[in-house]
C-alpha cells in the first residue's frame, strides 16, 4: 500500500506535466502562432488602427501607436522598421515677393521619402527671409526712401542679383561702421537658420554695413539710413529686414572703402 504522501504527490505531478505541455505548445516568450504577426498580416498601419491586428489567441498590433501602448506583435520592429523623413536640398532664394517695399524672399525643398512606422517627421519645407528690391519686376527703378536703415546679413549681398547696374557701378560701394546701442531682446530669440545672424547683434559691438548697388540711390549713390547727415554722437535707428521686431539704435563711427569687421558683424543695407 502506497504511503499517503505519495498519493498527494501524484496529482501534483500530473498537473505540472499538463502545464509544461501547454507551455511547450505555445512556445517560448515572444514566439508567434502560425499566421500571427506583422509579417503574416502583410501590412503596417499609421496611427492607432484597431483593425491592424493579426489573428491569433494573443491580441497584438502592427500600427504606429503600438510602441507607446506596448502591445506590438513580437516581430513589429523587424516587419515594420521605422523610416525617417528624407528631404531634398534647399532651392535657391526667390526674388522679393513684392518689389519697392520691405518684403520677403522664399526658398523651398521637397520630400523625397515620407516617414513611416513612427520615423522622424519631416522638417519645415519652406523658409522666408526679409529683403528689398529697388527695381520693379518690369525693370523700373523704385522711387521711395526707406527709414530706418534696413539691414540684413552680409551673405545676402553676395546672393542678390545686381540687375540694371551700370558696369562702372557693379563693384563700387562703401562701408559704414556703427557702434550698436540698445537692442530689443527679440533679436536674440530668432530660431530660423537664416536669421541666426541677429543673435550676434550686441550692444557696444562694432558692425560694418556695406552700401552697394542696388541699394544705392541712383542719384546720390548712397544707401538710405547710412547716417551720412548725422551730427556728433547722434543715435540712429535700424531694423532687420523681414523681422520688424528686431530693431535698435546705433552710432555712426565713420565710412571706409572696405568692411573689415568679423564675418558675423558684416551686414548690408538693402
PDB file of C-alpha atoms in Angstrom:
ATOM      1  CA  UNK A   1       0.000   0.000   0.000  1.00  0.00           C
ATOM      2  CA  UNK A   2       1.448   3.360  -1.074  1.00  0.00           C
ATOM      3  CA  UNK A   3       2.122   5.971   1.580  1.00  0.00           C
ATOM      4  CA  UNK A   4      -0.307   8.876   1.908  1.00  0.00           C
ATOM      5  CA  UNK A   5       2.396  11.363   0.805  1.00  0.00           C
ATOM      6  CA  UNK A   6       2.857   9.554  -2.496  1.00  0.00           C
ATOM      7  CA  UNK A   7      -0.871   9.761  -3.124  1.00  0.00           C
ATOM      8  CA  UNK A   8      -0.706  13.564  -2.774  1.00  0.00           C
ATOM      9  CA  UNK A   9       2.369  13.944  -4.987  1.00  0.00           C
ATOM     10  CA  UNK A  10       0.904  12.049  -7.955  1.00  0.00           C
ATOM     11  CA  UNK A  11      -1.905  14.562  -8.784  1.00  0.00           C
ATOM     12  CA  UNK A  12       0.576  17.449  -8.428  1.00  0.00           C
ATOM     13  CA  UNK A  13       2.992  15.800 -10.834  1.00  0.00           C
ATOM     14  CA  UNK A  14       0.217  15.260 -13.363  1.00  0.00           C
ATOM     15  CA  UNK A  15      -0.760  18.951 -13.108  1.00  0.00           C
ATOM     16  CA  UNK A  16       2.798  20.172 -13.676  1.00  0.00           C
ATOM     17  CA  UNK A  17       3.124  17.859 -16.658  1.00  0.00           C
ATOM     18  CA  UNK A  18      -0.029  19.336 -18.178  1.00  0.00           C
ATOM     19  CA  UNK A  19       1.200  22.902 -17.649  1.00  0.00           C
ATOM     20  CA  UNK A  20       4.532  22.057 -19.273  1.00  0.00           C
ATOM     21  CA  UNK A  21       2.748  20.556 -22.259  1.00  0.00           C
ATOM     22  CA  UNK A  22       0.690  23.700 -22.755  1.00  0.00           C
ATOM     23  CA  UNK A  23       3.785  25.905 -22.399  1.00  0.00           C
ATOM     24  CA  UNK A  24       5.662  23.794 -24.939  1.00  0.00           C
ATOM     25  CA  UNK A  25       2.758  24.100 -27.363  1.00  0.00           C
ATOM     26  CA  UNK A  26       2.738  27.897 -27.003  1.00  0.00           C
ATOM     27  CA  UNK A  27       6.490  28.147 -27.465  1.00  0.00           C
ATOM     28  CA  UNK A  28       8.985  30.426 -25.698  1.00  0.00           C
ATOM     29  CA  UNK A  29       8.045  34.014 -24.755  1.00  0.00           C
ATOM     30  CA  UNK A  30       7.668  36.160 -27.879  1.00  0.00           C
ATOM     31  CA  UNK A  31       7.029  33.180 -30.161  1.00  0.00           C
ATOM     32  CA  UNK A  32       4.291  33.509 -32.769  1.00  0.00           C
ATOM     33  CA  UNK A  33       1.430  31.207 -33.510  1.00  0.00           C
ATOM     34  CA  UNK A  34       1.009  30.175 -37.155  1.00  0.00           C
ATOM     35  CA  UNK A  35      -0.360  33.085 -39.248  1.00  0.00           C
ATOM     36  CA  UNK A  36       0.194  35.515 -36.357  1.00  0.00           C
ATOM     37  CA  UNK A  37       2.477  38.576 -36.527  1.00  0.00           C
ATOM     38  CA  UNK A  38       3.010  41.639 -38.692  1.00  0.00           C
ATOM     39  CA  UNK A  39       4.840  39.719 -41.400  1.00  0.00           C
ATOM     40  CA  UNK A  40       1.899  37.356 -41.713  1.00  0.00           C
ATOM     41  CA  UNK A  41      -0.553  40.264 -41.645  1.00  0.00           C
ATOM     42  CA  UNK A  42       1.334  41.865 -44.520  1.00  0.00           C
ATOM     43  CA  UNK A  43       0.838  45.497 -43.572  1.00  0.00           C
ATOM     44  CA  UNK A  44       1.945  48.189 -41.133  1.00  0.00           C
ATOM     45  CA  UNK A  45      -0.564  50.868 -40.228  1.00  0.00           C
ATOM     46  CA  UNK A  46      -0.257  54.578 -39.304  1.00  0.00           C
ATOM     47  CA  UNK A  47      -1.625  55.948 -36.056  1.00  0.00           C
ATOM     48  CA  UNK A  48      -3.873  53.699 -33.988  1.00  0.00           C
ATOM     49  CA  UNK A  49      -5.784  51.178 -36.108  1.00  0.00           C
ATOM     50  CA  UNK A  50      -7.850  48.533 -34.257  1.00  0.00           C
ATOM     51  CA  UNK A  51      -8.061  46.516 -37.478  1.00  0.00           C
ATOM     52  CA  UNK A  52      -4.282  46.290 -37.791  1.00  0.00           C
ATOM     53  CA  UNK A  53      -4.060  43.153 -35.670  1.00  0.00           C
ATOM     54  CA  UNK A  54      -3.246  39.655 -36.951  1.00  0.00           C
ATOM     55  CA  UNK A  55      -5.331  36.654 -35.977  1.00  0.00           C
ATOM     56  CA  UNK A  56      -4.282  34.539 -33.043  1.00  0.00           C
ATOM     57  CA  UNK A  57      -5.033  33.797 -29.416  1.00  0.00           C
ATOM     58  CA  UNK A  58      -2.826  36.646 -28.302  1.00  0.00           C
ATOM     59  CA  UNK A  59      -4.004  40.144 -29.296  1.00  0.00           C
ATOM     60  CA  UNK A  60      -1.187  42.281 -30.679  1.00  0.00           C
ATOM     61  CA  UNK A  61      -0.990  45.159 -33.141  1.00  0.00           C
ATOM     62  CA  UNK A  62       1.076  46.323 -36.103  1.00  0.00           C
ATOM     63  CA  UNK A  63       0.199  50.017 -36.026  1.00  0.00           C
ATOM     64  CA  UNK A  64       2.342  53.037 -35.257  1.00  0.00           C
ATOM     65  CA  UNK A  65       0.847  53.526 -31.791  1.00  0.00           C
ATOM     66  CA  UNK A  66       1.636  50.040 -30.536  1.00  0.00           C
ATOM     67  CA  UNK A  67       5.072  51.097 -29.294  1.00  0.00           C
ATOM     68  CA  UNK A  68       3.663  53.686 -26.906  1.00  0.00           C
ATOM     69  CA  UNK A  69       0.854  51.350 -25.828  1.00  0.00           C
ATOM     70  CA  UNK A  70       3.199  48.352 -25.519  1.00  0.00           C
ATOM     71  CA  UNK A  71       1.010  45.963 -27.450  1.00  0.00           C
ATOM     72  CA  UNK A  72       3.128  45.423 -30.581  1.00  0.00           C
ATOM     73  CA  UNK A  73       3.417  41.995 -32.114  1.00  0.00           C
ATOM     74  CA  UNK A  74       6.816  40.396 -31.380  1.00  0.00           C
ATOM     75  CA  UNK A  75       8.003  40.864 -34.977  1.00  0.00           C
ATOM     76  CA  UNK A  76       6.853  44.502 -35.315  1.00  0.00           C
ATOM     77  CA  UNK A  77      10.360  46.023 -35.214  1.00  0.00           C
ATOM     78  CA  UNK A  78      11.554  43.599 -37.882  1.00  0.00           C
ATOM     79  CA  UNK A  79       8.486  43.670 -40.134  1.00  0.00           C
ATOM     80  CA  UNK A  80       7.743  47.398 -39.723  1.00  0.00           C
ATOM     81  CA  UNK A  81      11.075  49.245 -39.341  1.00  0.00           C
ATOM     82  CA  UNK A  82      10.945  52.991 -38.653  1.00  0.00           C
ATOM     83  CA  UNK A  83      11.667  55.048 -41.796  1.00  0.00           C
ATOM     84  CA  UNK A  84      12.575  58.736 -41.191  1.00  0.00           C
ATOM     85  CA  UNK A  85      11.534  61.565 -43.462  1.00  0.00           C
ATOM     86  CA  UNK A  86      14.108  62.485 -46.113  1.00  0.00           C
ATOM     87  CA  UNK A  87      14.051  65.899 -47.807  1.00  0.00           C
ATOM     88  CA  UNK A  88      15.946  67.395 -50.730  1.00  0.00           C
ATOM     89  CA  UNK A  89      18.438  70.257 -50.517  1.00  0.00           C
ATOM     90  CA  UNK A  90      17.145  73.834 -50.311  1.00  0.00           C
ATOM     91  CA  UNK A  91      16.382  75.585 -53.568  1.00  0.00           C
ATOM     92  CA  UNK A  92      17.918  78.967 -54.283  1.00  0.00           C
ATOM     93  CA  UNK A  93      16.265  82.064 -52.832  1.00  0.00           C
ATOM     94  CA  UNK A  94      13.477  83.579 -54.902  1.00  0.00           C
ATOM     95  CA  UNK A  95      13.221  87.249 -55.792  1.00  0.00           C
ATOM     96  CA  UNK A  96      11.456  89.521 -53.333  1.00  0.00           C
ATOM     97  CA  UNK A  97       7.741  88.764 -53.450  1.00  0.00           C
ATOM     98  CA  UNK A  98       6.872  92.481 -53.593  1.00  0.00           C
ATOM     99  CA  UNK A  99       9.361  94.974 -55.066  1.00  0.00           C
ATOM    100  CA  UNK A 100       9.774  98.585 -53.940  1.00  0.00           C
ATOM    101  CA  UNK A 101       8.908  97.791 -50.322  1.00  0.00           C
ATOM    102  CA  UNK A 102      10.077  95.694 -47.405  1.00  0.00           C
ATOM    103  CA  UNK A 103       9.068  92.178 -48.394  1.00  0.00           C
ATOM    104  CA  UNK A 104      10.432  88.644 -48.190  1.00  0.00           C
ATOM    105  CA  UNK A 105      12.075  86.007 -50.351  1.00  0.00           C
ATOM    106  CA  UNK A 106      11.387  82.290 -50.239  1.00  0.00           C
ATOM    107  CA  UNK A 107      13.317  79.075 -50.583  1.00  0.00           C
ATOM    108  CA  UNK A 108      11.801  75.603 -50.577  1.00  0.00           C
ATOM    109  CA  UNK A 109      12.622  71.917 -50.520  1.00  0.00           C
ATOM    110  CA  UNK A 110      10.521  68.849 -51.197  1.00  0.00           C
ATOM    111  CA  UNK A 111      10.039  65.460 -49.568  1.00  0.00           C
ATOM    112  CA  UNK A 112      11.970  62.556 -51.023  1.00  0.00           C
ATOM    113  CA  UNK A 113      10.723  59.959 -48.532  1.00  0.00           C
ATOM    114  CA  UNK A 114       7.652  60.229 -46.324  1.00  0.00           C
ATOM    115  CA  UNK A 115       8.141  58.981 -42.740  1.00  0.00           C
ATOM    116  CA  UNK A 116       6.738  55.564 -41.912  1.00  0.00           C
ATOM    117  CA  UNK A 117       6.151  53.486 -38.794  1.00  0.00           C
ATOM    118  CA  UNK A 118       6.990  56.253 -36.335  1.00  0.00           C
ATOM    119  CA  UNK A 119      10.079  57.526 -38.172  1.00  0.00           C
ATOM    120  CA  UNK A 120      11.306  61.105 -37.681  1.00  0.00           C
ATOM    121  CA  UNK A 121       8.795  63.643 -39.091  1.00  0.00           C
ATOM    122  CA  UNK A 122       9.605  65.999 -41.951  1.00  0.00           C
ATOM    123  CA  UNK A 123      11.289  69.348 -41.137  1.00  0.00           C
ATOM    124  CA  UNK A 124       9.876  72.647 -42.488  1.00  0.00           C
ATOM    125  CA  UNK A 125       9.737  72.707 -46.270  1.00  0.00           C
ATOM    126  CA  UNK A 126       9.769  76.496 -46.689  1.00  0.00           C
ATOM    127  CA  UNK A 127      11.800  79.365 -45.260  1.00  0.00           C
ATOM    128  CA  UNK A 128      11.344  83.114 -45.632  1.00  0.00           C
ATOM    129  CA  UNK A 129      13.840  85.930 -45.202  1.00  0.00           C
ATOM    130  CA  UNK A 130      13.381  89.677 -45.378  1.00  0.00           C
ATOM    131  CA  UNK A 131      14.533  91.594 -48.449  1.00  0.00           C
ATOM    132  CA  UNK A 132      14.016  94.744 -50.501  1.00  0.00           C
ATOM    133  CA  UNK A 133      14.316  95.191 -54.257  1.00  0.00           C
ATOM    134  CA  UNK A 134      14.792  98.677 -55.658  1.00  0.00           C
ATOM    135  CA  UNK A 135      13.589  97.685 -59.118  1.00  0.00           C
ATOM    136  CA  UNK A 136      10.080  96.607 -60.075  1.00  0.00           C
ATOM    137  CA  UNK A 137       9.501  93.319 -61.872  1.00  0.00           C
ATOM    138  CA  UNK A 138       9.173  95.405 -65.057  1.00  0.00           C
ATOM    139  CA  UNK A 139      12.683  96.840 -64.565  1.00  0.00           C
ATOM    140  CA  UNK A 140      11.609 100.301 -63.381  1.00  0.00           C
ATOM    141  CA  UNK A 141      13.596 101.852 -60.530  1.00  0.00           C
ATOM    142  CA  UNK A 142      11.626 102.361 -57.331  1.00  0.00           C
ATOM    143  CA  UNK A 143      11.264 105.944 -56.130  1.00  0.00           C
ATOM    144  CA  UNK A 144      10.990 105.888 -52.360  1.00  0.00           C
ATOM    145  CA  UNK A 145      13.034 106.409 -49.228  1.00  0.00           C
ATOM    146  CA  UNK A 146      13.178 103.672 -46.615  1.00  0.00           C
ATOM    147  CA  UNK A 147      13.701 104.682 -42.998  1.00  0.00           C
ATOM    148  CA  UNK A 148      15.012 103.483 -40.584  1.00  0.00           C
ATOM    149  CA  UNK A 149      18.059 101.774 -42.092  1.00  0.00           C
ATOM    150  CA  UNK A 150      17.151  98.270 -43.236  1.00  0.00           C
ATOM    151  CA  UNK A 151      19.901  95.704 -42.785  1.00  0.00           C
ATOM    152  CA  UNK A 152      20.470  92.004 -43.239  1.00  0.00           C
ATOM    153  CA  UNK A 153      23.336  89.526 -43.225  1.00  0.00           C
ATOM    154  CA  UNK A 154      26.288  90.195 -45.493  1.00  0.00           C
ATOM    155  CA  UNK A 155      25.638  86.911 -47.296  1.00  0.00           C
ATOM    156  CA  UNK A 156      22.565  88.490 -48.864  1.00  0.00           C
ATOM    157  CA  UNK A 157      24.815  90.959 -50.656  1.00  0.00           C
ATOM    158  CA  UNK A 158      26.550  88.035 -52.373  1.00  0.00           C
ATOM    159  CA  UNK A 159      23.273  86.416 -53.421  1.00  0.00           C
ATOM    160  CA  UNK A 160      21.207  89.288 -54.763  1.00  0.00           C
ATOM    161  CA  UNK A 161      21.430  89.987 -58.445  1.00  0.00           C
ATOM    162  CA  UNK A 162      22.686  93.424 -59.408  1.00  0.00           C
ATOM    163  CA  UNK A 163      20.030  93.984 -62.051  1.00  0.00           C
ATOM    164  CA  UNK A 164      20.389  97.118 -64.180  1.00  0.00           C
ATOM    165  CA  UNK A 165      23.686  98.144 -62.597  1.00  0.00           C
ATOM    166  CA  UNK A 166      25.966 100.103 -64.921  1.00  0.00           C
ATOM    167  CA  UNK A 167      29.289  98.347 -65.343  1.00  0.00           C
ATOM    168  CA  UNK A 168      31.135 101.187 -63.638  1.00  0.00           C
ATOM    169  CA  UNK A 169      28.867 100.739 -60.578  1.00  0.00           C
ATOM    170  CA  UNK A 170      28.857  96.934 -60.223  1.00  0.00           C
ATOM    171  CA  UNK A 171      31.740  96.933 -57.747  1.00  0.00           C
ATOM    172  CA  UNK A 172      31.508 100.492 -56.433  1.00  0.00           C
ATOM    173  CA  UNK A 173      30.372 100.793 -52.844  1.00  0.00           C
ATOM    174  CA  UNK A 174      31.442 101.825 -49.390  1.00  0.00           C
ATOM    175  CA  UNK A 175      31.348 100.550 -45.835  1.00  0.00           C
ATOM    176  CA  UNK A 176      29.961 102.316 -42.772  1.00  0.00           C
ATOM    177  CA  UNK A 177      30.962 101.415 -39.229  1.00  0.00           C
ATOM    178  CA  UNK A 178      28.433 101.720 -36.412  1.00  0.00           C
ATOM    179  CA  UNK A 179      28.557 101.085 -32.680  1.00  0.00           C
ATOM    180  CA  UNK A 180      25.397  99.277 -31.605  1.00  0.00           C
ATOM    181  CA  UNK A 181      23.204 100.859 -28.952  1.00  0.00           C
ATOM    182  CA  UNK A 182      20.244  99.313 -27.102  1.00  0.00           C
ATOM    183  CA  UNK A 183      18.694  96.352 -28.948  1.00  0.00           C
ATOM    184  CA  UNK A 184      15.347  94.626 -28.444  1.00  0.00           C
ATOM    185  CA  UNK A 185      15.529  91.141 -26.909  1.00  0.00           C
ATOM    186  CA  UNK A 186      13.531  89.702 -29.796  1.00  0.00           C
ATOM    187  CA  UNK A 187      16.736  89.739 -31.874  1.00  0.00           C
ATOM    188  CA  UNK A 188      18.149  87.055 -29.581  1.00  0.00           C
ATOM    189  CA  UNK A 189      15.050  84.868 -29.818  1.00  0.00           C
ATOM    190  CA  UNK A 190      15.100  84.040 -33.527  1.00  0.00           C
ATOM    191  CA  UNK A 191      15.101  80.330 -34.410  1.00  0.00           C
ATOM    192  CA  UNK A 192      15.160  80.170 -38.207  1.00  0.00           C
ATOM    193  CA  UNK A 193      18.596  79.119 -39.533  1.00  0.00           C
ATOM    194  CA  UNK A 194      18.757  82.028 -41.995  1.00  0.00           C
ATOM    195  CA  UNK A 195      18.112  84.543 -39.180  1.00  0.00           C
ATOM    196  CA  UNK A 196      20.874  83.441 -36.802  1.00  0.00           C
ATOM    197  CA  UNK A 197      22.967  86.500 -37.710  1.00  0.00           C
ATOM    198  CA  UNK A 198      20.683  88.597 -35.495  1.00  0.00           C
ATOM    199  CA  UNK A 199      21.856  86.731 -32.390  1.00  0.00           C
ATOM    200  CA  UNK A 200      25.291  88.346 -32.798  1.00  0.00           C
ATOM    201  CA  UNK A 201      23.911  91.874 -32.517  1.00  0.00           C
ATOM    202  CA  UNK A 202      25.074  93.024 -29.086  1.00  0.00           C
ATOM    203  CA  UNK A 203      25.072  96.475 -27.549  1.00  0.00           C
ATOM    204  CA  UNK A 204      28.513  98.055 -27.636  1.00  0.00           C
ATOM    205  CA  UNK A 205      29.829  95.925 -30.523  1.00  0.00           C
ATOM    206  CA  UNK A 206      31.003  97.476 -33.791  1.00  0.00           C
ATOM    207  CA  UNK A 207      29.378  96.349 -37.034  1.00  0.00           C
ATOM    208  CA  UNK A 208      30.324  97.050 -40.643  1.00  0.00           C
ATOM    209  CA  UNK A 209      27.478  97.686 -43.083  1.00  0.00           C
ATOM    210  CA  UNK A 210      28.167  97.584 -46.815  1.00  0.00           C
ATOM    211  CA  UNK A 211      26.401 100.004 -49.144  1.00  0.00           C
ATOM    212  CA  UNK A 212      26.364  98.635 -52.675  1.00  0.00           C
ATOM    213  CA  UNK A 213      24.235  98.524 -55.759  1.00  0.00           C
ATOM    214  CA  UNK A 214      21.248  98.066 -55.979  1.00  0.00           C
ATOM    215  CA  UNK A 215      20.575  99.517 -52.517  1.00  0.00           C
ATOM    216  CA  UNK A 216      22.179 102.818 -53.549  1.00  0.00           C
ATOM    217  CA  UNK A 217      20.087 105.768 -54.607  1.00  0.00           C
ATOM    218  CA  UNK A 218      20.513 106.309 -58.367  1.00  0.00           C
ATOM    219  CA  UNK A 219      21.423 109.985 -57.963  1.00  0.00           C
ATOM    220  CA  UNK A 220      23.382 110.241 -54.726  1.00  0.00           C
ATOM    221  CA  UNK A 221      24.945 106.741 -54.865  1.00  0.00           C
ATOM    222  CA  UNK A 222      24.253 106.459 -51.138  1.00  0.00           C
ATOM    223  CA  UNK A 223      22.167 103.998 -49.134  1.00  0.00           C
ATOM    224  CA  UNK A 224      19.117 105.113 -47.220  1.00  0.00           C
ATOM    225  CA  UNK A 225      19.775 105.243 -43.495  1.00  0.00           C
ATOM    226  CA  UNK A 226      23.581 105.238 -43.713  1.00  0.00           C
ATOM    227  CA  UNK A 227      23.745 108.162 -41.260  1.00  0.00           C
ATOM    228  CA  UNK A 228      25.653 110.440 -43.594  1.00  0.00           C
ATOM    229  CA  UNK A 229      23.906 113.511 -42.197  1.00  0.00           C
ATOM    230  CA  UNK A 230      24.193 112.530 -38.523  1.00  0.00           C
ATOM    231  CA  UNK A 231      25.687 115.010 -36.077  1.00  0.00           C
ATOM    232  CA  UNK A 232      28.072 114.160 -33.261  1.00  0.00           C
ATOM    233  CA  UNK A 233      27.046 111.106 -31.268  1.00  0.00           C
ATOM    234  CA  UNK A 234      23.528 111.056 -32.623  1.00  0.00           C
ATOM    235  CA  UNK A 235      21.776 107.697 -32.249  1.00  0.00           C
ATOM    236  CA  UNK A 236      20.207 106.431 -35.462  1.00  0.00           C
ATOM    237  CA  UNK A 237      17.593 103.760 -35.985  1.00  0.00           C
ATOM    238  CA  UNK A 238      17.997 100.418 -37.753  1.00  0.00           C
ATOM    239  CA  UNK A 239      15.723  97.443 -38.374  1.00  0.00           C
ATOM    240  CA  UNK A 240      16.364  93.890 -39.517  1.00  0.00           C
ATOM    241  CA  UNK A 241      14.686  93.383 -42.880  1.00  0.00           C
ATOM    242  CA  UNK A 242      11.831  90.918 -42.662  1.00  0.00           C
ATOM    243  CA  UNK A 243      11.911  90.912 -38.844  1.00  0.00           C
ATOM    244  CA  UNK A 244      10.314  94.187 -37.674  1.00  0.00           C
ATOM    245  CA  UNK A 245      10.569  93.171 -34.015  1.00  0.00           C
ATOM    246  CA  UNK A 246      14.364  93.070 -34.280  1.00  0.00           C
ATOM    247  CA  UNK A 247      15.464  96.697 -34.223  1.00  0.00           C
ATOM    248  CA  UNK A 248      17.574  99.100 -32.249  1.00  0.00           C
ATOM    249  CA  UNK A 249      19.856 102.101 -32.387  1.00  0.00           C
ATOM    250  CA  UNK A 250      23.456 102.679 -33.394  1.00  0.00           C
ATOM    251  CA  UNK A 251      26.021 105.468 -33.610  1.00  0.00           C
ATOM    252  CA  UNK A 252      27.866 106.158 -36.837  1.00  0.00           C
ATOM    253  CA  UNK A 253      31.646 105.872 -36.373  1.00  0.00           C
ATOM    254  CA  UNK A 254      32.854 106.536 -39.879  1.00  0.00           C
ATOM    255  CA  UNK A 255      32.993 105.489 -43.503  1.00  0.00           C
ATOM    256  CA  UNK A 256      35.529 103.125 -45.065  1.00  0.00           C
ATOM    257  CA  UNK A 257      36.141 101.773 -48.533  1.00  0.00           C
ATOM    258  CA  UNK A 258      36.041  98.136 -47.435  1.00  0.00           C
ATOM    259  CA  UNK A 259      34.493  96.363 -44.460  1.00  0.00           C
ATOM    260  CA  UNK A 260      36.990  94.813 -42.046  1.00  0.00           C
ATOM    261  CA  UNK A 261      34.708  93.529 -39.274  1.00  0.00           C
ATOM    262  CA  UNK A 262      34.474  89.801 -38.414  1.00  0.00           C
ATOM    263  CA  UNK A 263      32.063  87.944 -40.681  1.00  0.00           C
ATOM    264  CA  UNK A 264      29.328  87.732 -38.034  1.00  0.00           C
ATOM    265  CA  UNK A 265      29.358  91.535 -37.830  1.00  0.00           C
ATOM    266  CA  UNK A 266      29.306  92.201 -41.576  1.00  0.00           C
ATOM    267  CA  UNK A 267      25.938  93.420 -42.773  1.00  0.00           C
ATOM    268  CA  UNK A 268      24.483  95.104 -45.847  1.00  0.00           C
ATOM    269  CA  UNK A 269      21.950  97.852 -46.446  1.00  0.00           C
ATOM    270  CA  UNK A 270      19.007  96.664 -48.510  1.00  0.00           C
TER     271      UNK A 270
END
